[in-house]
PDB file of C-alpha atoms in Angstrom:
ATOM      1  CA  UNK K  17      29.471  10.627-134.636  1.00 82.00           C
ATOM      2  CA  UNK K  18      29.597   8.582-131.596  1.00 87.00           C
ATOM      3  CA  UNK K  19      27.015   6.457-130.554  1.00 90.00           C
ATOM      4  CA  UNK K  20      28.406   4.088-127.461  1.00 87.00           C
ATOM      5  CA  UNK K  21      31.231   6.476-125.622  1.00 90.00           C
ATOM      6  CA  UNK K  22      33.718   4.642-122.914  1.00 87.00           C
ATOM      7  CA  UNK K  23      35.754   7.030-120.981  1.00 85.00           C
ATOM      8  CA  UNK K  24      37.108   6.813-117.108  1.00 81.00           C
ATOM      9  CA  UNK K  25      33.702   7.908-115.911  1.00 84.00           C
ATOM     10  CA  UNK K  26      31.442   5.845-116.942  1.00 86.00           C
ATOM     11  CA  UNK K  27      30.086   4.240-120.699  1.00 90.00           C
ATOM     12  CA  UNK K  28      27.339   6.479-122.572  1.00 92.00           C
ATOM     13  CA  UNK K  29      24.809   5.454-125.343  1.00 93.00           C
ATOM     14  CA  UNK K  30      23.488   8.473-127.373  1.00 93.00           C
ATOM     15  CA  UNK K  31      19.942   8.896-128.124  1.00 95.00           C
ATOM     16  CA  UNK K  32      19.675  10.066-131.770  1.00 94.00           C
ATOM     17  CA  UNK K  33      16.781  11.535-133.216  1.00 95.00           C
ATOM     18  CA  UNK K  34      16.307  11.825-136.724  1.00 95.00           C
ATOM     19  CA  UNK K  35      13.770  14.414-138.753  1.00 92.00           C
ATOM     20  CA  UNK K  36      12.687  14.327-142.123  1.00 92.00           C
ATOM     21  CA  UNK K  37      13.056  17.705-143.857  1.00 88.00           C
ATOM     22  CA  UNK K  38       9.614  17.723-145.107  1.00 90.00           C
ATOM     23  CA  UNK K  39       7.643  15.608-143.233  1.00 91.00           C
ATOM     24  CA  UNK K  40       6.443  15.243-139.515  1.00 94.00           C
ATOM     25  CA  UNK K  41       7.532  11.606-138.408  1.00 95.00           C
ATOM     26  CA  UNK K  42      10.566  11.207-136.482  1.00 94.00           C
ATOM     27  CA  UNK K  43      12.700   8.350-135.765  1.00 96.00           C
ATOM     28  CA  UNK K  44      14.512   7.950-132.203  1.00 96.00           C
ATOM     29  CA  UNK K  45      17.080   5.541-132.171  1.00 96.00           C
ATOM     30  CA  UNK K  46      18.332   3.675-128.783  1.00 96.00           C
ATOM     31  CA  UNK K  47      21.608   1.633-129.420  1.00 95.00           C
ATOM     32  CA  UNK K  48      21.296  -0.471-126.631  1.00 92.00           C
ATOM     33  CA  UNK K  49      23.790  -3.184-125.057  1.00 89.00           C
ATOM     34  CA  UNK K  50      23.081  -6.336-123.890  1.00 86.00           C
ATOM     35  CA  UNK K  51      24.214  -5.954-120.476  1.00 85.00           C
ATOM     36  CA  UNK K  52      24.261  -2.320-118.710  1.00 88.00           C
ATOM     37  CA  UNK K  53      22.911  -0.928-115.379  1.00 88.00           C
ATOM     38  CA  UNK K  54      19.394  -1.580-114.356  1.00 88.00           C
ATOM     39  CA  UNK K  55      18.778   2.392-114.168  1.00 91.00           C
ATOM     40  CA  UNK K  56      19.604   2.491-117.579  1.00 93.00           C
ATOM     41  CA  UNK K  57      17.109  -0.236-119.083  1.00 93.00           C
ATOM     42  CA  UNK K  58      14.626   1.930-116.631  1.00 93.00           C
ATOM     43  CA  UNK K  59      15.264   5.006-118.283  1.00 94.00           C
ATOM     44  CA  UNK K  60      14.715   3.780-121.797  1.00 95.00           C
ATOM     45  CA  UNK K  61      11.927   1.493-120.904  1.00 94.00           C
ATOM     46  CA  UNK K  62      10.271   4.980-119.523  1.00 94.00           C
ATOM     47  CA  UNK K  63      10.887   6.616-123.253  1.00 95.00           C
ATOM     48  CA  UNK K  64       9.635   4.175-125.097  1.00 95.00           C
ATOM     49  CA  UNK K  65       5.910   4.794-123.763  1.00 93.00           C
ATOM     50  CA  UNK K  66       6.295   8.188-125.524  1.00 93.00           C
ATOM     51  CA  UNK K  67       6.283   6.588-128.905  1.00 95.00           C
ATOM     52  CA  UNK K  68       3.210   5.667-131.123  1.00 96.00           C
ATOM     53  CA  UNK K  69       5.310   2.577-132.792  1.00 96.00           C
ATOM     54  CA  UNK K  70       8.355   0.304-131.652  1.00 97.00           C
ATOM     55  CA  UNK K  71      11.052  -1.280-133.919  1.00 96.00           C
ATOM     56  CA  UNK K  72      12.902  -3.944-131.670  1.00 94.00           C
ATOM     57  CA  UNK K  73      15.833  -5.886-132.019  1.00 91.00           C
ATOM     58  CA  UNK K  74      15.968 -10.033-131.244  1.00 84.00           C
ATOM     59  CA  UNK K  75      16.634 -13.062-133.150  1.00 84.00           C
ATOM     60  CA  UNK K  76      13.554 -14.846-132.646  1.00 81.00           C
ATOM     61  CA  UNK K  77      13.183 -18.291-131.680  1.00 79.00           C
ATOM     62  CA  UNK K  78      12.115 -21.436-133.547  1.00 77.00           C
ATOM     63  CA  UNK K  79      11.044 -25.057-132.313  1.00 74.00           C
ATOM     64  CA  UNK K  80      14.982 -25.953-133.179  1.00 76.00           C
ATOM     65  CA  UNK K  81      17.237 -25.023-130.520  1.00 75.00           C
ATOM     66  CA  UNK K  82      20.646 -23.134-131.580  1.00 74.00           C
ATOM     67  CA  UNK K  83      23.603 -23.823-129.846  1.00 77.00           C
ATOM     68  CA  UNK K  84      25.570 -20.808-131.413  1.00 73.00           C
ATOM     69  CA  UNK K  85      22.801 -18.619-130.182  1.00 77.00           C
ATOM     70  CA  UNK K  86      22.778 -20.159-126.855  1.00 80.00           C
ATOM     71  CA  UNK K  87      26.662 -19.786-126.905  1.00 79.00           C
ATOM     72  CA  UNK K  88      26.660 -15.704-128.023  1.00 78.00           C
ATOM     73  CA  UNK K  89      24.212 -14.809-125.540  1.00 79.00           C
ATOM     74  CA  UNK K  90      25.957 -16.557-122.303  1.00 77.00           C
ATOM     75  CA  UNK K  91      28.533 -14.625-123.941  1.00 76.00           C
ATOM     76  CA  UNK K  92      27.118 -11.651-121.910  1.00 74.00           C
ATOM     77  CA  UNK K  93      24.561 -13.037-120.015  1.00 78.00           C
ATOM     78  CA  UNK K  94      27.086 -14.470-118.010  1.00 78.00           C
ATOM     79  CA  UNK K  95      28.088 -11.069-116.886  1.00 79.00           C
ATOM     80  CA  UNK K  96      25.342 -11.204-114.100  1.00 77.00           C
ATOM     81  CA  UNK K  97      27.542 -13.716-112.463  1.00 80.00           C
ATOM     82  CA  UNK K  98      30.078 -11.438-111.908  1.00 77.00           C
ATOM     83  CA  UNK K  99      30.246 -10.033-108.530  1.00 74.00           C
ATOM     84  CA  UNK K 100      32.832  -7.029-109.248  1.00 72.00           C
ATOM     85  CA  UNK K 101      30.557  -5.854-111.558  1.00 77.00           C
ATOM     86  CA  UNK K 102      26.794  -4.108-110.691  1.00 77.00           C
ATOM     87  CA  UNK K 103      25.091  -5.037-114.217  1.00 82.00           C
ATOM     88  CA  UNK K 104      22.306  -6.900-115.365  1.00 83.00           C
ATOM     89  CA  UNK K 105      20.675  -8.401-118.524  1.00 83.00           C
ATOM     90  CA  UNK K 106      18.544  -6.340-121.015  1.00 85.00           C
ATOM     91  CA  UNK K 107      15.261  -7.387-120.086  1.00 84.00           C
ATOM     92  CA  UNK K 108      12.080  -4.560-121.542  1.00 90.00           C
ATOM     93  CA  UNK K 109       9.280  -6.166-121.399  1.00 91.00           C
ATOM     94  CA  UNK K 110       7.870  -4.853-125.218  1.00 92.00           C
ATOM     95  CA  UNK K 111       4.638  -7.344-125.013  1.00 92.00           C
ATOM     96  CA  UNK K 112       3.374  -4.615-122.156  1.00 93.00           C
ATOM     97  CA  UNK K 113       4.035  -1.671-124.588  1.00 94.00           C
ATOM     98  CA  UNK K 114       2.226  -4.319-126.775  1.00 93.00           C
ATOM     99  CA  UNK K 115      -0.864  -4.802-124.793  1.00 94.00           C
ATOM    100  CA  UNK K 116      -1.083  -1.268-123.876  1.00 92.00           C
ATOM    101  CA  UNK K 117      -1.523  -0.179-127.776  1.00 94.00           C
ATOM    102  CA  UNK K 118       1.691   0.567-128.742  1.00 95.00           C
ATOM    103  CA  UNK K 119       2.837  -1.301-131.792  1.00 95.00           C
ATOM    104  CA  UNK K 120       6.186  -3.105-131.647  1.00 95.00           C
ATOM    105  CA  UNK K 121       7.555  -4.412-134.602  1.00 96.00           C
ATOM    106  CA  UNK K 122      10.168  -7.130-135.333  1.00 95.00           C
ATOM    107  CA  UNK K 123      12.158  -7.050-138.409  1.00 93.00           C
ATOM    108  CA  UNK K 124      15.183  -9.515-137.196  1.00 91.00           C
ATOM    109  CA  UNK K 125      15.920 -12.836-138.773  1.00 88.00           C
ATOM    110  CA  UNK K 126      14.375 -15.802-136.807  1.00 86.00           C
ATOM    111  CA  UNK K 127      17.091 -18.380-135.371  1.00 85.00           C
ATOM    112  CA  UNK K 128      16.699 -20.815-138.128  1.00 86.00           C
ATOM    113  CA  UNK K 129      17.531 -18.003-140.689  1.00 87.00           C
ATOM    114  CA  UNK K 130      20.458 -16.843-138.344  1.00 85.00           C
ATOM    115  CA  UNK K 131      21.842 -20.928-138.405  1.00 84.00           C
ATOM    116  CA  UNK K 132      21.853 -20.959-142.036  1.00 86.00           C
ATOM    117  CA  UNK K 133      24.012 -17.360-142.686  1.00 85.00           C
ATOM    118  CA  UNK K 134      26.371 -18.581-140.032  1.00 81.00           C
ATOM    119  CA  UNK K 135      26.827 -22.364-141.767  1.00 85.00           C
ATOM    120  CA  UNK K 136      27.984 -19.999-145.363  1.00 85.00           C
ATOM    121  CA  UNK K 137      30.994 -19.043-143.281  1.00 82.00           C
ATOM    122  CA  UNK K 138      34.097 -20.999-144.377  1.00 84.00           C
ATOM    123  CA  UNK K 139      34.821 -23.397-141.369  1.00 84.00           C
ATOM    124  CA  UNK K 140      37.778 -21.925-140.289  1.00 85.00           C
ATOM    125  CA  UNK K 141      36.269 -18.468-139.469  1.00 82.00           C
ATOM    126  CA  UNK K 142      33.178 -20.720-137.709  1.00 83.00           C
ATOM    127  CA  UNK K 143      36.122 -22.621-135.615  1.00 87.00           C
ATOM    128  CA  UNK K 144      38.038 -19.221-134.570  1.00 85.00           C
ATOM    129  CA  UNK K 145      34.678 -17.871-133.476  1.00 83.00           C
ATOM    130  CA  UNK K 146      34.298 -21.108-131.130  1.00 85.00           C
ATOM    131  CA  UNK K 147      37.396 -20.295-129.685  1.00 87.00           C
ATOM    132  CA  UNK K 148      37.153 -17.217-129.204  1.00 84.00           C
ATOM    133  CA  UNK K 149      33.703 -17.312-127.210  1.00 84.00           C
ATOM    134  CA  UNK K 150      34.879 -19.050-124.301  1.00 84.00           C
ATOM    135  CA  UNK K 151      38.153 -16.556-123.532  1.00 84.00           C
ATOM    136  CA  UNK K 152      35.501 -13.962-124.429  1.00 81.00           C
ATOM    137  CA  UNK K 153      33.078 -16.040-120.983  1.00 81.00           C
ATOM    138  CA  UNK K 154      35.648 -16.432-118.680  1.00 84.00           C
ATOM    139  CA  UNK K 155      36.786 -12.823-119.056  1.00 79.00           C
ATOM    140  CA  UNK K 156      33.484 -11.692-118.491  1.00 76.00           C
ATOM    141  CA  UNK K 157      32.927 -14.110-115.558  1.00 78.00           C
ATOM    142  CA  UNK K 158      36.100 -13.300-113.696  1.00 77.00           C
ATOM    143  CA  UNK K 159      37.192 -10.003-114.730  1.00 72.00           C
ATOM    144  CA  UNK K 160      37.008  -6.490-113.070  1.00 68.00           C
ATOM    145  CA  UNK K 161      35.352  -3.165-114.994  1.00 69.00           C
ATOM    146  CA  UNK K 162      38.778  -2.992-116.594  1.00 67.00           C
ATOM    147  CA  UNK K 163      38.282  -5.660-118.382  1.00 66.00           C
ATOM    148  CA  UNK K 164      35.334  -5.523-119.313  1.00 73.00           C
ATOM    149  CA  UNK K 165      34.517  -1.980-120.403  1.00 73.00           C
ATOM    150  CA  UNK K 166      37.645  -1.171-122.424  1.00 71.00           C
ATOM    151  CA  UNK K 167      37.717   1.664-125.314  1.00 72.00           C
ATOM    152  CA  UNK K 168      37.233  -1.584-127.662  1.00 71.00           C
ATOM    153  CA  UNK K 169      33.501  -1.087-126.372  1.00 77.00           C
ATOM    154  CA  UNK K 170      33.312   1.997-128.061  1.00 81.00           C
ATOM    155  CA  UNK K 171      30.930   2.638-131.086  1.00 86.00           C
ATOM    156  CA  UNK K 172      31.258   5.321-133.894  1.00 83.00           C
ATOM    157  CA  UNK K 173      28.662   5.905-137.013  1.00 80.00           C
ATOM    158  CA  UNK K 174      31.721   4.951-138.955  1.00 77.00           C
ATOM    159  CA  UNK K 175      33.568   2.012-138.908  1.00 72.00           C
ATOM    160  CA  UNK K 176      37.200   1.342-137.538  1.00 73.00           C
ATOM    161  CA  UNK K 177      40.165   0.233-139.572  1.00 73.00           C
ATOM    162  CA  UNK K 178      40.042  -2.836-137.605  1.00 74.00           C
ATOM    163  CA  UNK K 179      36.655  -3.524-138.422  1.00 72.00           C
ATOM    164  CA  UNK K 180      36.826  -2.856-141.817  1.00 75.00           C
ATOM    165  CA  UNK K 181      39.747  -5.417-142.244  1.00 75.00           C
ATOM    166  CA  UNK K 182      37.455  -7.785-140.460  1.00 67.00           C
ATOM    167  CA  UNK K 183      34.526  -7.345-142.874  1.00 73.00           C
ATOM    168  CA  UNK K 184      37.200  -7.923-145.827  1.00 78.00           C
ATOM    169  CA  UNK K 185      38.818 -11.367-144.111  1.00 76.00           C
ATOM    170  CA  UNK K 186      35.507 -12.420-143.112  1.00 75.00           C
ATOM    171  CA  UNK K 187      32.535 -11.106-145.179  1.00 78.00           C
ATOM    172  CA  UNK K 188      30.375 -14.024-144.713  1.00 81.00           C
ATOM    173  CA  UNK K 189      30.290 -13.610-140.782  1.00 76.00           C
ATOM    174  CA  UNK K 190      29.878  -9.889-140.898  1.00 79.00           C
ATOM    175  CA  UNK K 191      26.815 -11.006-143.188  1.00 80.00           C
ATOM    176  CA  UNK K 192      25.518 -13.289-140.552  1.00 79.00           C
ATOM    177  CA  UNK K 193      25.976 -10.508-137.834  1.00 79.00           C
ATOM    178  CA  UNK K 194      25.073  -7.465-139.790  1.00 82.00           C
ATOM    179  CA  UNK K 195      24.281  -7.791-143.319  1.00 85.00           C
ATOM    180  CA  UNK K 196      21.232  -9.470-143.612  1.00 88.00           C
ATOM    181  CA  UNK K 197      19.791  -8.263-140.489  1.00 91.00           C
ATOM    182  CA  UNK K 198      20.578  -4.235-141.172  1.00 92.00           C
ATOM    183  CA  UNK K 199      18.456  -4.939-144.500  1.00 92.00           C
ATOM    184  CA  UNK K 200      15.547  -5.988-142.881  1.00 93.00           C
ATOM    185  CA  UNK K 201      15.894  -3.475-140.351  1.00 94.00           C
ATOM    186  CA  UNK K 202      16.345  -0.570-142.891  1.00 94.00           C
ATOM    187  CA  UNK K 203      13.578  -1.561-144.905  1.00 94.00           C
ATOM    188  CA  UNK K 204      11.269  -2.058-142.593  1.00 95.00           C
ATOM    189  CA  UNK K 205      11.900   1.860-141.469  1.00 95.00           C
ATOM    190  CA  UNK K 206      11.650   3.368-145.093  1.00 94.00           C
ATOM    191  CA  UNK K 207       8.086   1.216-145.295  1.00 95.00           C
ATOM    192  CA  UNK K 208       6.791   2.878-142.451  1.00 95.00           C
ATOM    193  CA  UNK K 209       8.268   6.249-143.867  1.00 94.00           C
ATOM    194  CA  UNK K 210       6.503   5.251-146.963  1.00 93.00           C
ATOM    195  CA  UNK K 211       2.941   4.215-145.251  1.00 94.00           C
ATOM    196  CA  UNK K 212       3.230   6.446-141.694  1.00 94.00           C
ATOM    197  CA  UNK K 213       5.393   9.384-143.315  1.00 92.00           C
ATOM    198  CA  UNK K 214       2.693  12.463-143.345  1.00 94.00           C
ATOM    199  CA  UNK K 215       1.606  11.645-139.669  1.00 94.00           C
ATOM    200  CA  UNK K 216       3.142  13.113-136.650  1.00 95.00           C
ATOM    201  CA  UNK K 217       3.966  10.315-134.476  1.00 95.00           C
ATOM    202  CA  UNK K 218       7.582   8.977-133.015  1.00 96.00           C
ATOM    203  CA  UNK K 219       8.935   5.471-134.104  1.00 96.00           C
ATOM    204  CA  UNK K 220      11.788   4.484-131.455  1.00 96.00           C
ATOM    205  CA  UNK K 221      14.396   1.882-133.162  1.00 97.00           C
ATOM    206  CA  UNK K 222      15.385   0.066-129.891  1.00 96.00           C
ATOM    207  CA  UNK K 223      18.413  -1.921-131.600  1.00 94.00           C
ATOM    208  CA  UNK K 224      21.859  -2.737-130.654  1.00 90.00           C
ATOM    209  CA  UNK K 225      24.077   0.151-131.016  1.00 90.00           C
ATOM    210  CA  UNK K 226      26.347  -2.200-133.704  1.00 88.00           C
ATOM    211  CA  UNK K 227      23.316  -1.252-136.094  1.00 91.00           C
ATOM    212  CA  UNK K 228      22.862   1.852-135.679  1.00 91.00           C
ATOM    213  CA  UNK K 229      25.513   3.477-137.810  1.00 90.00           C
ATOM    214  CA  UNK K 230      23.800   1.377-140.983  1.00 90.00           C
ATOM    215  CA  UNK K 231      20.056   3.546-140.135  1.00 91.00           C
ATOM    216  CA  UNK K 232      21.550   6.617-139.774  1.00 91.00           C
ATOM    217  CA  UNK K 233      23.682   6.332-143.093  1.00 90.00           C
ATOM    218  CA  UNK K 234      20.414   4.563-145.078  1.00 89.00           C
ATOM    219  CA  UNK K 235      17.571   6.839-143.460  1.00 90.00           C
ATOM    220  CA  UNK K 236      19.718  10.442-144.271  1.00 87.00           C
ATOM    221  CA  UNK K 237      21.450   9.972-147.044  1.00 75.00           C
ATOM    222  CA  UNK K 238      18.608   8.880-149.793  1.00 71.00           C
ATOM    223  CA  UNK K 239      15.592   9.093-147.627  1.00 70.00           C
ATOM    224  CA  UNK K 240      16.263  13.217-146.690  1.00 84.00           C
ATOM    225  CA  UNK K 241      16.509  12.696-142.833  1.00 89.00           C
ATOM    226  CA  UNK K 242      18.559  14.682-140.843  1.00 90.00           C
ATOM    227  CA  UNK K 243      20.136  14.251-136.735  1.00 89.00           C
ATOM    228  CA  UNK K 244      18.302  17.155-135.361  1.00 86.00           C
ATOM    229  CA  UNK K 245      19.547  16.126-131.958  1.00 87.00           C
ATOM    230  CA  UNK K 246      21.289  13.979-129.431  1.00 88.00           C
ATOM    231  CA  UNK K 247      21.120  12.568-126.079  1.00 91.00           C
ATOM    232  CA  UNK K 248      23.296  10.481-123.823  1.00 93.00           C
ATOM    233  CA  UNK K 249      21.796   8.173-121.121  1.00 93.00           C
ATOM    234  CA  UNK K 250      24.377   6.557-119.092  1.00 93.00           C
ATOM    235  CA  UNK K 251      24.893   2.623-119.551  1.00 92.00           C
ATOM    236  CA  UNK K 252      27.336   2.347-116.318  1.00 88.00           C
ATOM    237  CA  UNK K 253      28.614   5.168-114.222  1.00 87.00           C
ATOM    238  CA  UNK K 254      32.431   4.154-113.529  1.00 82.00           C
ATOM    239  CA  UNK K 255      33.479   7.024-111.193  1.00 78.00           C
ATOM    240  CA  UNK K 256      33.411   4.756-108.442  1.00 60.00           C
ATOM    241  CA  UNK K 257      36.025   2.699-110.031  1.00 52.00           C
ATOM    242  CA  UNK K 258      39.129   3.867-109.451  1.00 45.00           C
ATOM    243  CA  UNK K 259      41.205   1.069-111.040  1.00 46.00           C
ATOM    244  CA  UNK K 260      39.208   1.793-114.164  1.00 46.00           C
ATOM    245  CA  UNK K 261      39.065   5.052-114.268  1.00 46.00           C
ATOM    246  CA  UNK K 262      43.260   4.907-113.992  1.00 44.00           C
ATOM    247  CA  UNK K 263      43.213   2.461-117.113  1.00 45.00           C
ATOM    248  CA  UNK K 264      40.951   5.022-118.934  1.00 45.00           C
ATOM    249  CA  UNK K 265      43.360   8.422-118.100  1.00 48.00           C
ATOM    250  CA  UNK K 266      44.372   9.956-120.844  1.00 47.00           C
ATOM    251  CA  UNK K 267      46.542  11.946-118.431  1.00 49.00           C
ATOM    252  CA  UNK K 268      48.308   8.716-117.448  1.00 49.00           C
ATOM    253  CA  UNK K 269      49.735   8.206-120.733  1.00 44.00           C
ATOM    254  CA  UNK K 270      51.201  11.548-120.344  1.00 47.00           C
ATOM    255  CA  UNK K 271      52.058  11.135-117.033  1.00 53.00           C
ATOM    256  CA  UNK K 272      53.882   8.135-117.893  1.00 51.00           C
ATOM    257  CA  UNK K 273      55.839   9.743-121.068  1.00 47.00           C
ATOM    258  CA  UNK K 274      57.142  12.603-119.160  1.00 51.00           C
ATOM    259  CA  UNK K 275      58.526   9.959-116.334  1.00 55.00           C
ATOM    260  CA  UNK K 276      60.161   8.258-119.365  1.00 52.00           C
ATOM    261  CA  UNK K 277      61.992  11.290-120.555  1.00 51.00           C
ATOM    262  CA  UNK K 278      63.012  12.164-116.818  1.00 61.00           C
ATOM    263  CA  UNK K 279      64.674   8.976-116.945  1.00 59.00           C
ATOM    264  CA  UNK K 280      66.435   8.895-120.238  1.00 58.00           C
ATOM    265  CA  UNK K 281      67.534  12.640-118.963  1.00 61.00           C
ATOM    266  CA  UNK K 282      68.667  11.471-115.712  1.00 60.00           C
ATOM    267  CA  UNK K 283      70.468   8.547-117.210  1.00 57.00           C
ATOM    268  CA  UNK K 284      72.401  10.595-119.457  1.00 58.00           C
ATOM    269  CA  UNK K 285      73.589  12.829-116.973  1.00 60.00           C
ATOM    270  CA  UNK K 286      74.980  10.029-115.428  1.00 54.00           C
ATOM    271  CA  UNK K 287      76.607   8.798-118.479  1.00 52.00           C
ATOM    272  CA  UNK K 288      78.345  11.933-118.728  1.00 55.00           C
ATOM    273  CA  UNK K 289      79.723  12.712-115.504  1.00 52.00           C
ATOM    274  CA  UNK K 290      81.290   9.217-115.284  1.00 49.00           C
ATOM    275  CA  UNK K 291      82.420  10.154-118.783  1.00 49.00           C
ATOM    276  CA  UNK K 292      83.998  13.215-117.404  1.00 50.00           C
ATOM    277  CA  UNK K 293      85.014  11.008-113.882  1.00 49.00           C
ATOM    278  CA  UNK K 294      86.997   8.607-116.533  1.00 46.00           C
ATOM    279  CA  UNK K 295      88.778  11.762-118.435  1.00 46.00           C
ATOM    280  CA  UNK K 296      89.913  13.296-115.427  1.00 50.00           C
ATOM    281  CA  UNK K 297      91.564  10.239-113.782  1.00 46.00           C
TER     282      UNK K 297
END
């Protein structure tokens, strides 16, 4: 199932809602991303005040300051430097929903809790991180939509052979990431399918859409929900990027393999008649 679709016209998140077979609450999941189009941070921000309880995603801060956490977020925060690109950072305002009566929950680790799963990490895996980030910056900061929204961006319920390897090689970061905070996140559902089950209200899980393959698996394979439907809201419309949406052609591939073979023909040809040239002097 996908959940965050790149293709040469533009990057889609997919609205999932799940329905217990039995009973009347319904969860509706948002995988967000940190940086997208403004319309699209309006459009969700307008769904939300549909629903009768919030689950939100953020690490949340402590009186110790974290440079890791300061690092990963410039990591796309940055991105709003970027004049080739038209995005900007996720910003809904959830104390509003807050104040207007709408619960909005919090099940993330806090920053000090996040520090102390990354520090379990052998060093090494800590150090290739730190190099990483500040390629990952400076492509962000002075690259095009080509560079940025690649079909790497793409998210499925299940996990890549890529990203399983990485889990293997590096458990203890994928714990730091994911682990830990899916748990919380998952339990925090099945309690309010436990305490809020029999009533018919709408819980939106506004979470990155990383996460959201680990609640669909938990909440419908013990817990008897089902996907009853799907939506996609657009992140960033790319038609207007014609470099992109070259990149992103399948039919360029194609294009590409046939001019190959036209080639290899053509240069055989040649081969033979200056085979045949040779034989006849």
């Amino acid at each position: 199932m996908q959940i965050l679709e790149v293709t040469r016209f533009g990057v889609r998140s997919a609205v999932i809602r799940l329905r217990h077979r039995t009973m009347p609450l319904q969860f509706v999941i948002y995988p967000m991303i940190h940086m997208a189009s403004l319309s699209f941070y309006a459009d969700v921000t307008a769904r939300l005040a549909t629903a009768d309880v919030i689950v939100a995603e953020g690490v949340r801060r402590t009186t110790r300051r974290s440079p890791l956490i300061a690092a990963l977020t410039l990591s796309y925060r940055i991105l709003k430097f970027n004049r080739r690109v038209d995005l900007v950072e996720q910003d809904i305002d959830f104390a509003a929903f807050t104040a207007s009566g709408i619960p909005v929950i919090n099940p993330d680790v806090d920053a000090d809790e996040f520090r102390s799963s990354w520090r379990r990490a052998p060093w090494t895996h800590r150090l290739m991180m730190w190099c990483v980030l500040p390629v990952v910056i400076l492509g962000r900061l002075f690259g095009g939509s080509a560079a940025i929204w690649s079909t790497a961006m793409q998210v499925d319920d299940l996990p890549t052979d890529e990203e399983e390897d990485w889990a293997l090689d590096a458990p203890e970061l994928e714990e730091a990431i994911c682990g830990e905070r899916d748990r919380r996140l998952i339990a925090a559902l099945r309690q309010l399918h436990e305490q809020r089950g029999l009533e018919n209200i709408e819980v939106a899980v506004v979470y990155g859409a990383g996460h959201v393959g680990a609640i669909v698996h938990a909440l419908c394979s013990p817990d008897g929900y089902l996907v009853r439907s799907g939506e996609w809201l657009t992140v960033v419309d790319l038609v207007g990027d014609p470099a992109l949406a070259y990149r992103l052609d399948p039919q360029r591939s194609i294009t590409r393999a046939k001019a190959a073979v036209r080639a290899r023909e053509a240069a055989r040809e040649a081969a033979d008649l200056l085979s045949r040239e040779s034989r006849a002097k």
